[in-house]
Coordinates of C-alpha atoms in Angstrom, one line a residue:
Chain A
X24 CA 102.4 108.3 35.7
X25 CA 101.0 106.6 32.7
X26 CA 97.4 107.1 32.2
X27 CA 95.3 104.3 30.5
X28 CA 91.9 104.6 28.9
X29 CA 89.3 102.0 30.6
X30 CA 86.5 103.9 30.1
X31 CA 84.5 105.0 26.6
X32 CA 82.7 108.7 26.3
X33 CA 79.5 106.8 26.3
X34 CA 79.9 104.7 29.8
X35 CA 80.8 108.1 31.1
X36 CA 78.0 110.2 29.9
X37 CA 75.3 107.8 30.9
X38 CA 77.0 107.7 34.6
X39 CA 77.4 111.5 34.7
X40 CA 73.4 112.2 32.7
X41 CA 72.2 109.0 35.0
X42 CA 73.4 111.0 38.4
X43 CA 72.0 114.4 37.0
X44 CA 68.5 112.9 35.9
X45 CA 68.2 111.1 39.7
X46 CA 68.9 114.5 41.6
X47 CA 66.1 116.2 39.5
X48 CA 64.1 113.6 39.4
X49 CA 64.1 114.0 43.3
X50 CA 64.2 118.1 43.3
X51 CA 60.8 117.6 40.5
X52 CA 59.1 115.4 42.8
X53 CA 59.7 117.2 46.3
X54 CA 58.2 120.7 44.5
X55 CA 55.6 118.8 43.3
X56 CA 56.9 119.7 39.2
X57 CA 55.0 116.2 38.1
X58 CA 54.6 116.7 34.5
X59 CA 58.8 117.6 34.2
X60 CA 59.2 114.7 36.6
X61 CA 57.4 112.3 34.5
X62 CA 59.7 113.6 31.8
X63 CA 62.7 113.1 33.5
X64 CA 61.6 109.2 34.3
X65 CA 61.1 108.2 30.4
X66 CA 64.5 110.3 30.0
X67 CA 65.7 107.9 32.8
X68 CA 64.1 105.1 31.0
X69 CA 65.5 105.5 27.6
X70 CA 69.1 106.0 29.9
X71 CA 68.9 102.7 31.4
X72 CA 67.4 100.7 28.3
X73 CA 70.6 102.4 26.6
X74 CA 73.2 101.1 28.9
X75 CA 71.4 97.7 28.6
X76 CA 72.3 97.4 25.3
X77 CA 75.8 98.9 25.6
X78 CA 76.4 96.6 28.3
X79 CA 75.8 93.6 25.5
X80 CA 77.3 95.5 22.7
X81 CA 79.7 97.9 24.0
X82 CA 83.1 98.4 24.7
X83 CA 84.6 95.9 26.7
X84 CA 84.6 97.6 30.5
X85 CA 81.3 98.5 29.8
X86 CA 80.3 94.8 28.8
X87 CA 78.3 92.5 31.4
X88 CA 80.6 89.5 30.5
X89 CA 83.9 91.7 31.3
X90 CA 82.7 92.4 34.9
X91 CA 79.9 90.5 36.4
X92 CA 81.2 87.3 38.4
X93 CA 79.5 85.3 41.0
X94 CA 78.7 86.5 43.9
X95 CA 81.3 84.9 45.9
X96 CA 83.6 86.0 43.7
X97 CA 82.4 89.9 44.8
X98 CA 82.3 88.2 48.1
X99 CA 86.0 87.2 48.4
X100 CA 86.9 91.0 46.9
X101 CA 84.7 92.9 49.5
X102 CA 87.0 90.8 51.9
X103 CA 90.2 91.6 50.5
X104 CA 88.9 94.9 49.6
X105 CA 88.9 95.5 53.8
X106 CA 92.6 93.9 54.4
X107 CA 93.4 96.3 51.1
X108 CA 94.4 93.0 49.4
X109 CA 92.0 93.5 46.3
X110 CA 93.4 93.5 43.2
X111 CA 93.2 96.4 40.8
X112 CA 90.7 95.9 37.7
X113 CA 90.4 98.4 34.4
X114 CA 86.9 98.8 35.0
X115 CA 84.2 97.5 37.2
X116 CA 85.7 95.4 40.2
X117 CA 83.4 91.8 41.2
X118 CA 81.6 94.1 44.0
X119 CA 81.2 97.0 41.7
X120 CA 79.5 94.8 39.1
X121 CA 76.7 94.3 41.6
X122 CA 76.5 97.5 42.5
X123 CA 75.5 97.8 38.5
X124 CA 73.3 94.9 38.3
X125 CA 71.5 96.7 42.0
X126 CA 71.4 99.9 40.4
X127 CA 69.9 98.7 37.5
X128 CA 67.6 96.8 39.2
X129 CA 66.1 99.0 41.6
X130 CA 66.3 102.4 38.8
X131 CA 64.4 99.9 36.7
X132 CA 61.5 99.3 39.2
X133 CA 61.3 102.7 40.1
X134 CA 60.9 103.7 36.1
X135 CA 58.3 100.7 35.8
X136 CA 56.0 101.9 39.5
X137 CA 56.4 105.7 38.1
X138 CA 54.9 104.2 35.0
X139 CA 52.0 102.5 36.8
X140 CA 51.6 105.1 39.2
X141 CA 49.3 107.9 39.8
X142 CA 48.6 111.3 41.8
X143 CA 44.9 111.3 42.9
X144 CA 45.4 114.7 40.7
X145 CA 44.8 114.2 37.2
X146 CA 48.1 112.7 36.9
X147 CA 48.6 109.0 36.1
X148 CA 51.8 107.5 34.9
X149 CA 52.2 106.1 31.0
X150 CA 50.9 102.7 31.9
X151 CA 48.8 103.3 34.8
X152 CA 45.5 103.0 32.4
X153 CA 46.2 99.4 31.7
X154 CA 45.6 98.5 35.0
X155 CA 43.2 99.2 38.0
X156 CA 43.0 102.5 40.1
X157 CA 44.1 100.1 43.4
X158 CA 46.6 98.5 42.0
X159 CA 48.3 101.9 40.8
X160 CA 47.9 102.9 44.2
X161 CA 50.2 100.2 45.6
X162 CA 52.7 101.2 42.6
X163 CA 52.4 104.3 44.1
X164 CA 53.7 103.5 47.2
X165 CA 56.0 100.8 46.2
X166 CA 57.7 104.4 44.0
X167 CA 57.9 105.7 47.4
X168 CA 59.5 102.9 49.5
X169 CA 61.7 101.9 46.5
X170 CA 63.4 105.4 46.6
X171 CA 64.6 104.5 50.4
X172 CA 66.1 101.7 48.9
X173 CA 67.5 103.7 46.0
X174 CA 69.0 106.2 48.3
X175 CA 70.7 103.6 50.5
X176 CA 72.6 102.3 47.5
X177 CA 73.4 105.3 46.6
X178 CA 75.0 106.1 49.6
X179 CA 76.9 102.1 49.5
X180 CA 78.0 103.5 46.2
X181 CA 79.4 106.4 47.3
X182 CA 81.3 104.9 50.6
X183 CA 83.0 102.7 48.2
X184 CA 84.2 105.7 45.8
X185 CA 85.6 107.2 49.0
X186 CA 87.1 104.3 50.2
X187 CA 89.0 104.3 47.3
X188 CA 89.8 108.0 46.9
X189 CA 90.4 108.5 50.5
X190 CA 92.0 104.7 51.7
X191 CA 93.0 103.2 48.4
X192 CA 94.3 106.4 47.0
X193 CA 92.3 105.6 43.5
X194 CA 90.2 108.6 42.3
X195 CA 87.3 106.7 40.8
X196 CA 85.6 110.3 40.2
X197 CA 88.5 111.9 37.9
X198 CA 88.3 108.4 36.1
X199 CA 85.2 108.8 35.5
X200 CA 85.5 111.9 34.1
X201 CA 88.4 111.8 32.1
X202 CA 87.6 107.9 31.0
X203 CA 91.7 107.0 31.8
X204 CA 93.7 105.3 35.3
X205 CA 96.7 105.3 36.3
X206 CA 98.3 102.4 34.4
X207 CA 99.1 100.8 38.4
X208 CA 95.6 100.8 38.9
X209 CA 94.3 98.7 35.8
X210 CA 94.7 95.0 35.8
X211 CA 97.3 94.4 32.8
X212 CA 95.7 91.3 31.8
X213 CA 92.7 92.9 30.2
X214 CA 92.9 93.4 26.6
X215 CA 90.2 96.7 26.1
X216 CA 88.5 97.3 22.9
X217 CA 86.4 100.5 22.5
X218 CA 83.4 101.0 20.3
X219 CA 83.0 103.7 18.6
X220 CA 81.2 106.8 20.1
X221 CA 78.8 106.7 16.5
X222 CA 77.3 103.1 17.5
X223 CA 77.4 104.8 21.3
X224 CA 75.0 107.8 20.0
X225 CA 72.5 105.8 17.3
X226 CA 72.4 103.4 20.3
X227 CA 71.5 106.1 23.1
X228 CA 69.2 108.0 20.6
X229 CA 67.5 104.6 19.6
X230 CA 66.8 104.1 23.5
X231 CA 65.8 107.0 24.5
X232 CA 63.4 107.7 21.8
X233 CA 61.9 104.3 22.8
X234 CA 61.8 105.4 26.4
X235 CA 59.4 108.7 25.3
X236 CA 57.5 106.8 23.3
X237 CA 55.6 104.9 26.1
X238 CA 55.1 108.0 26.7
X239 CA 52.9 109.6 24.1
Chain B
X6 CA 99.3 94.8 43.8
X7 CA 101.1 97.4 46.3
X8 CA 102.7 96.3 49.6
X9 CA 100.1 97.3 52.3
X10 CA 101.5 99.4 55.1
X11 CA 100.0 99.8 58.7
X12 CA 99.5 103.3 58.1
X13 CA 97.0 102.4 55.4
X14 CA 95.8 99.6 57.5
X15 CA 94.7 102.4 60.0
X16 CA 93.4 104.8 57.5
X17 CA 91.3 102.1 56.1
X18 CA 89.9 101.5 59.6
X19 CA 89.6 104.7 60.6
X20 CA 87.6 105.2 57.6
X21 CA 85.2 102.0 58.0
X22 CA 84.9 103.4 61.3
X23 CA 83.6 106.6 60.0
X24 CA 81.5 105.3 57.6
X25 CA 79.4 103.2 60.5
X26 CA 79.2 106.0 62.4
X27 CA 77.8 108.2 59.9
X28 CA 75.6 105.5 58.6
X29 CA 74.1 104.7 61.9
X30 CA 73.5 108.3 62.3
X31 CA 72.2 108.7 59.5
X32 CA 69.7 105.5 60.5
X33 CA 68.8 107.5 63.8
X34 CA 68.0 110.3 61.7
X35 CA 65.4 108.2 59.7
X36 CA 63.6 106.9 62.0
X37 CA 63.5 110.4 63.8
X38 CA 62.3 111.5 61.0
X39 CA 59.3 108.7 61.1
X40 CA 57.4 110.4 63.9
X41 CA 54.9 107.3 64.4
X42 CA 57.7 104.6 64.9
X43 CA 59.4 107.1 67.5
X44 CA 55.7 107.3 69.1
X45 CA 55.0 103.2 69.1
X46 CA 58.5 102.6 70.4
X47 CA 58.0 105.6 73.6
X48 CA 54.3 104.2 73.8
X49 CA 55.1 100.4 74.1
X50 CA 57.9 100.8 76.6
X51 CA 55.8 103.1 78.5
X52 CA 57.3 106.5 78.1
X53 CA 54.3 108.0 77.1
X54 CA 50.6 107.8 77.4
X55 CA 48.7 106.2 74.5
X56 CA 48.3 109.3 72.1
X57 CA 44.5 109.6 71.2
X58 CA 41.9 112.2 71.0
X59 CA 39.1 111.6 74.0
X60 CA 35.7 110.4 72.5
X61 CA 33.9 113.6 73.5
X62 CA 37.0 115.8 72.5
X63 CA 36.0 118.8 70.3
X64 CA 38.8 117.0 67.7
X65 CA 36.5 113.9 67.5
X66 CA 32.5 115.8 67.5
X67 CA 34.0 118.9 65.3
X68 CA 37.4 119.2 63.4
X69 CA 37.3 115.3 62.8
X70 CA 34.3 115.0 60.4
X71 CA 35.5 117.7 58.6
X72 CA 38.9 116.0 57.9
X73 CA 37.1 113.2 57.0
X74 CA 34.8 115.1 54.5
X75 CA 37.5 116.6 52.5
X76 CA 40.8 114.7 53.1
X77 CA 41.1 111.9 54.1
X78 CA 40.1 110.2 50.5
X79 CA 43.9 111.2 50.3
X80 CA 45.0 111.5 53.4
X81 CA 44.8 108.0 55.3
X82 CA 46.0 104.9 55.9
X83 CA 45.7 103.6 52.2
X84 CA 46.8 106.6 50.7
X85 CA 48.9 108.7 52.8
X86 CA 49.9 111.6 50.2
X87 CA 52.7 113.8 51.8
X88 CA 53.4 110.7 54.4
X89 CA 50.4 112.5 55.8
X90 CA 47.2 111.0 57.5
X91 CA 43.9 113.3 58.9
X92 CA 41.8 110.3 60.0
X93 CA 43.2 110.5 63.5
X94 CA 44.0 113.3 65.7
X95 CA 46.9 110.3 66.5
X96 CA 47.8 111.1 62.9
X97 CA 47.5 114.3 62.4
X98 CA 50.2 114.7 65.4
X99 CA 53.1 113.2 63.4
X100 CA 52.3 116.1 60.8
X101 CA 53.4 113.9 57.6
X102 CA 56.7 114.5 55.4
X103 CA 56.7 118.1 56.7
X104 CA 57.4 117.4 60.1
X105 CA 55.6 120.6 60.9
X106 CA 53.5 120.7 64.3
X107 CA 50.3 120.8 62.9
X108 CA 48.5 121.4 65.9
X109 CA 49.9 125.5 66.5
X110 CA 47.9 127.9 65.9
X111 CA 50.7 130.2 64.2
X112 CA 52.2 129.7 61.0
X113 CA 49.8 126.2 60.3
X114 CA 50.7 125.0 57.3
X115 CA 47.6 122.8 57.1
X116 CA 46.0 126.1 57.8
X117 CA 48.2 127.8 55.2
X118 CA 47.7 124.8 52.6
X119 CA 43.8 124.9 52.9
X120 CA 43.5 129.1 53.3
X121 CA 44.9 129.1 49.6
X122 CA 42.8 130.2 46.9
X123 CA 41.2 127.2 45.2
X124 CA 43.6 126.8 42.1
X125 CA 46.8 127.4 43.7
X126 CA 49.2 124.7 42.5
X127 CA 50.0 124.0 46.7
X128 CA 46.1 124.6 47.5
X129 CA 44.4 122.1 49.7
X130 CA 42.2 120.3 49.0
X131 CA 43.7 120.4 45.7
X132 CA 41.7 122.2 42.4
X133 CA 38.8 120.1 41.4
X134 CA 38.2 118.6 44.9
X135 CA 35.2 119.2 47.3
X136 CA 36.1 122.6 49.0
X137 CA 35.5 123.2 52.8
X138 CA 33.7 125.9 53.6
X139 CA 35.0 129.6 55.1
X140 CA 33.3 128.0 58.3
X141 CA 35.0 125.4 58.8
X142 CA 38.0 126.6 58.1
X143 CA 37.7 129.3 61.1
X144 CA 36.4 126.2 63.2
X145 CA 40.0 124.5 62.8
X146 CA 41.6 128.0 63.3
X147 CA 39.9 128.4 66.5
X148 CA 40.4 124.9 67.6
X149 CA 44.2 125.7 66.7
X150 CA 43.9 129.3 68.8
X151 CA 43.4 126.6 71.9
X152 CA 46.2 124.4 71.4
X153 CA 45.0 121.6 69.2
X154 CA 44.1 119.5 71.7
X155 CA 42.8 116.3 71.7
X156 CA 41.5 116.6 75.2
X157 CA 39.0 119.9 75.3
X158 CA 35.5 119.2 74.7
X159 CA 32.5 121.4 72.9
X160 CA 32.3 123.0 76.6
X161 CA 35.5 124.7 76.4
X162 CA 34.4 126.4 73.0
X163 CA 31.5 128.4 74.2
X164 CA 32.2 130.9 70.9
X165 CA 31.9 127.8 68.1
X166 CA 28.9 128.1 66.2
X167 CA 26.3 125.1 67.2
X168 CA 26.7 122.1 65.3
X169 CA 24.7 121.4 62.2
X170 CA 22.4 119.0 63.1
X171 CA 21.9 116.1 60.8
X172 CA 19.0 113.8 60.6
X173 CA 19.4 109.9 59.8
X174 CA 17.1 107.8 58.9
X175 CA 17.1 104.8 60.3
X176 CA 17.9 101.7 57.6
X177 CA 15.3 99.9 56.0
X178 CA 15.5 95.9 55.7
X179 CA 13.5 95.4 52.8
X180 CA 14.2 92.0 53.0
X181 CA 12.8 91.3 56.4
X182 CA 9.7 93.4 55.5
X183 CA 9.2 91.0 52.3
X184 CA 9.8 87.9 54.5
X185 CA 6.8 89.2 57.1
X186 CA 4.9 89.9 54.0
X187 CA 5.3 86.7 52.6
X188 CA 3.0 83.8 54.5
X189 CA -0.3 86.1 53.8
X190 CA 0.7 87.6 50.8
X191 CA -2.2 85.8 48.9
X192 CA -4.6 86.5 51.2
X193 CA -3.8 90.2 51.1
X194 CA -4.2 90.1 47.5
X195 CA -7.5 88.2 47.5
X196 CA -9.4 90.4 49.4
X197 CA -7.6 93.8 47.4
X198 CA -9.4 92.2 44.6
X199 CA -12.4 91.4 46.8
X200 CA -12.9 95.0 48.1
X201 CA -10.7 97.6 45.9
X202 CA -8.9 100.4 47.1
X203 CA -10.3 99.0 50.5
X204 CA -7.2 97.1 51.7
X205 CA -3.7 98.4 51.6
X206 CA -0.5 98.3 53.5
X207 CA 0.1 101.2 56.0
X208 CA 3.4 101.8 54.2
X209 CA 6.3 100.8 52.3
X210 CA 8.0 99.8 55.6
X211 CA 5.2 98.0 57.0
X212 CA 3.7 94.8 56.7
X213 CA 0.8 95.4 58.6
X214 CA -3.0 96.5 56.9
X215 CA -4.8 99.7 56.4
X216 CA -8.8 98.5 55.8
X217 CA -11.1 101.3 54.8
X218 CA -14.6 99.8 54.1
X219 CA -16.5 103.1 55.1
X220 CA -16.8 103.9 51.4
X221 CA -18.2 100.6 49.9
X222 CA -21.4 101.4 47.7
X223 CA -23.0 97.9 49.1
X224 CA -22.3 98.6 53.2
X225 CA -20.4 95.5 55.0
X226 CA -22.0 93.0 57.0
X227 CA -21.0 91.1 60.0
X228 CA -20.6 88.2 57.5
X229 CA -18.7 89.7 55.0
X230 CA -16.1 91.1 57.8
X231 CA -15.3 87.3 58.4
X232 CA -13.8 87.5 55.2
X233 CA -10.9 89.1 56.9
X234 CA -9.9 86.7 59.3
X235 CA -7.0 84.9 57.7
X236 CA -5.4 88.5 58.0
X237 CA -6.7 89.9 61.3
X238 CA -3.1 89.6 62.6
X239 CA -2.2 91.9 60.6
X240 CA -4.9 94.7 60.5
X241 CA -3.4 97.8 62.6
X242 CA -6.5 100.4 61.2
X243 CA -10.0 99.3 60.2
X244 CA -12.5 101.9 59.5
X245 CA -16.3 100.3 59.4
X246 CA -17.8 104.0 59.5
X247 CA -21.5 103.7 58.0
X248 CA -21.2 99.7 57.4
X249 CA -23.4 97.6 58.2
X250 CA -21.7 95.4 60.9
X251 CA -23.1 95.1 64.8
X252 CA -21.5 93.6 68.0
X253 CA -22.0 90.2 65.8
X254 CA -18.4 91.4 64.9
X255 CA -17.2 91.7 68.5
X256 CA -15.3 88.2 68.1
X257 CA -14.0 89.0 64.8
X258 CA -12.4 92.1 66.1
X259 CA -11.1 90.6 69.4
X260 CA -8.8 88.6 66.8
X261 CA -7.3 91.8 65.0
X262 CA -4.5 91.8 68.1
X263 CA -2.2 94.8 65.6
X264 CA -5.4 96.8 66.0
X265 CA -4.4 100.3 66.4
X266 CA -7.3 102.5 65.4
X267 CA -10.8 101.5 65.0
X268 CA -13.9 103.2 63.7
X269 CA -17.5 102.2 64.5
X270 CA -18.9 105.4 64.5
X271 CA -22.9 105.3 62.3
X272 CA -22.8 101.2 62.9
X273 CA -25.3 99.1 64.5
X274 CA -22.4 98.5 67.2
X275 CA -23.6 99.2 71.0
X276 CA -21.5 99.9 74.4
X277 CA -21.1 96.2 74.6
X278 CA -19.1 95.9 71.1
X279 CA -16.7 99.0 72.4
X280 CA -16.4 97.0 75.9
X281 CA -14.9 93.9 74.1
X282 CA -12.5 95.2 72.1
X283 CA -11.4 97.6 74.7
X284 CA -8.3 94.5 75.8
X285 CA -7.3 94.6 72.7
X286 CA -3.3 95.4 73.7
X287 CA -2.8 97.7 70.5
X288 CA -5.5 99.5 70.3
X289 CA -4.9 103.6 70.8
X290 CA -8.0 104.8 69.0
X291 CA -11.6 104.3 68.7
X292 CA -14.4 106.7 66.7
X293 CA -17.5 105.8 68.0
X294 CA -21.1 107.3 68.1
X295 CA -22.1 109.6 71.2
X296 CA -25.4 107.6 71.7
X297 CA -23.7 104.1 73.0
X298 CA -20.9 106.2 74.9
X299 CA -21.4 106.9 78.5
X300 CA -19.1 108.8 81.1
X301 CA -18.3 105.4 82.6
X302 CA -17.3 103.6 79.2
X303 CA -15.1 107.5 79.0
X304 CA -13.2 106.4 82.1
X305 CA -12.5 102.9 81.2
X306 CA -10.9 103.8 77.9
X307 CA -9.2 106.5 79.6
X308 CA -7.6 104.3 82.1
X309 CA -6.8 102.0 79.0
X310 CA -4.9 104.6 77.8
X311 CA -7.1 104.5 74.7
X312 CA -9.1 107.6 73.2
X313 CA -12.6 107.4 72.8
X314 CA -13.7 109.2 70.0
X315 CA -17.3 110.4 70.4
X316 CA -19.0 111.5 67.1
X317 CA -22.5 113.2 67.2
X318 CA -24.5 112.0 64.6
X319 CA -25.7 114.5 62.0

């Protein structure tokens, strides 16, 4: 069948560098690597202040206006979604578009509590001088319990991939990859425009070099 | 959008289906994993007894304070690094994000953590911190060698070394000595400029009055000792050795109810001075010449529970 581009190189690499920076971000922290796991979170950082931007200025299934709705919109698709009455869309469905909004959200506050957050070791994250030792405490346990709450979207995330790959018979993961869809799986209203991956890379560069320069 | 058919309809359950199972599992597995929830939920619908070291155990008097000396700063409530706390022998049983038992002897990785050489990257407590000592370390490991309980007491570990003993002080209220100071504060400071280096205070803690007027170049009188009446309350010593008083000063004395020690030894004082102050209810010693002491006025002190000094004059 047909295959249709819905998603840019740049949408891709941040989902692919975004999953790759969590799981060592996690394997840093549980063998007690702090200094690469700092590095990791500003790498993190500049990721997420990157898809920010592209999400205002980049192509259009990576836009913010192109997939986030109201929430009873998302609503009404979960529900249809169950009865398998959902209809297809070329990039982020209503629900998915939360899942972005959540995901950004809650990678966000665990960038900004690693910041604030300390050790008890010598090691104190980039902003943690500017405010007191207690109050960098509690931002170190609010990086703790926000991980819990990281991990369970995570796992929301990834029983809606299956649910498509398994019920729906739509591999979101190959899509991901190769950036195209079947063209029965796209919704063939949307008009996409792509940006191109130049803008992408000044962009990413531009937000990642912000990102490690809290740090220094 | 594609016809459904029941087949997918069934799939789709099948797989929501899945899904809940898995994720309650993996909710079961959490909270297993949270070894303090599982305890509180077996302990408040009785399942278990109340999980606490005894007061007397050898946890509490022994391994406890050395915990508390060199981890807990980390390892509490506040700040429970690892997920694990030491201020409890409660706490120390739900082992933190380890999950080991940490109350075996063998294979102990508390034991292992804190055995490490100082600045090993996994070396506990970590490089920079207070160290425990070798000692204590073997305390834990023999406390370890009998189970880790939270039940044995010092008795059942005949082969520990004794326990350091530490003296406290007990603490000074400054305030409260200032505020018994006070009322005769001006008084007290007359008569330090009246007779120097005579009149002090018999410490820093007290409020009550040393008075040493054996040394005066011009010998005190019965008159002048009236001079210390505002303050006989609090005069707990008075030394009138070689002064000039006599039992004139009987009343004066009666009146000095702190009275502690008193000396009247080379005074004009008879028997009949040392007779009347004998009530006094503070009084625990008296210096006074051999010539006015008899065996009789002895016994009556005695019985007092006060001791007669006798000096022999030279």
């Amino acid at each position: 069948m047909k295959q249709i581009k819905v998603w840019d190189f740049a949408t891709r690499l941040f989902h692919w560098l975004l999953v790759t920076l969590i799981l060592a971000a996690w394997y840093t922290i549980e063998n007690r690597m702090i200094e690469q796991h700092e590095l990791i979170g500003h790498a993190l950082l500049g990721l997420i202040i990157f898809r920010i931007c592209w999400g205002f200025i980049g192509s259009t299934t990576a836009r913010f206006t192109h997939f986030l709705t109201s929430p009873l919109s998302a609503l009404s698709y979960l529900k249809a979604s169950l009865t398998l009455n959902a209809p297809h869309s070329s990039g982020h469905n209503p629900a998915g578009g939360w899942m972005v909004i959540m995901m950004l959200l809650i990678i966000g506050f665990q960038l900004l509590s690693g910041m604030y957050a300390n050790d008890d070791l010598g090691f104190s994250g980039a902003l943690s001088d500017s405010i007191t030792k207690d109050m960098s405490d509690t931002f170190t346990q609010l990086h703790a319990i926000n991980f819990n709450i990281l991990v369970a979207l995570i796992w929301l995330h990834l029983v809606a991939v299956f649910f498509y790959l398994l019920v729906k018979n739509e591999n979101l993961v190959r899509a991901m990859f190769s950036g195209k869809k079947p063209v029965n799986q796209i919704n063939p209203q949307d008009q996409l425009n792509f940006k191109p991956l130049l803008q992408a890379m000044v962009c990413l560069l531009a937000s990642v070099g912000l990102g490690f320069w809290l740090m220094v | 959008m594609n016809q459904v058919t029941p087949k997918q309809q069934l799939k789709a359950k099948r797989y929501l289906y899945f899904v809940l199972a898995l994720s309650i599992l993996w909710i079961v597995m959490f909270i297993q994993s949270q070894a303090e929830w599982v305890q509180n939920i077996k302990e408040s619908i009785g399942l278990v007894p109340i999980l606490q070291a005894k007061e007397n155990s050898f946890y509490n008097q022994r391994i406890d304070p050395i915990f508390e000396k060199y981890c807990v700063s980390c390892h509490d409530g506040n700040k429970d690094k690892g997920h694990l706390r030491l201020d409890s022998y409660r706490q120390l049983t739900f082992s933190g994000r380890s999950e080991a038992d940490l109350t075996v002897a063998e294979n102990n990785l508390l034991v292992e953590r804190m055995k490490l050489p100082a600045d090993d990257r996994l070396a506990m407590p970590p490089y920079g911190r207070e160290r425990h000592s070798e000692a204590e370390l073997e305390l834990i490991k023999l406390w370890l060698a009998k189970g880790g309980s939270g039940e044995l007491t010092e008795d059942d570990f005949p082969e520990a070394p004794a326990k350091a003993k530490v003296i406290k002080f007990a603490d000074i209220n400054w305030q409260h000595i200032e505020q018994l100071r006070e009322p005769l504060q001006p008084q007290v400071s007359a008569l330090q400029n009246q007779f120097p280096s005579s009149v002090s205070y018999l410490a820093r803690t007290s409020h009550l009055l040393s008075v040493n007027l054996s040394h005066s170049a011009m010998p005190i009188t019965d008159q002048q000792l009236t001079a210390f009446q505002p303050v006989a309350e609090l005069i707990a010593e008075l030394n009138l050795n070689r002064s000039g008083i006599t039992d004139a000063s009987a009343q004066a004395l009666i009146e000095m109810t702190e009275l502690q020690s008193l000396n009247i030894s080379q005074t004009q004082a008879t028997a009949q001075l040392l007779e009347q102050v004998m009530n006094l209810p503070n009084l625990k010693t008296v210096f006074a010449d051999s010539k006015i002491v008899d065996q009789v006025l002895l016994e009556k002190f005695t019985q007092q529970g006060i001791r007669l000094h006798v000096v022999e004059r030279g």
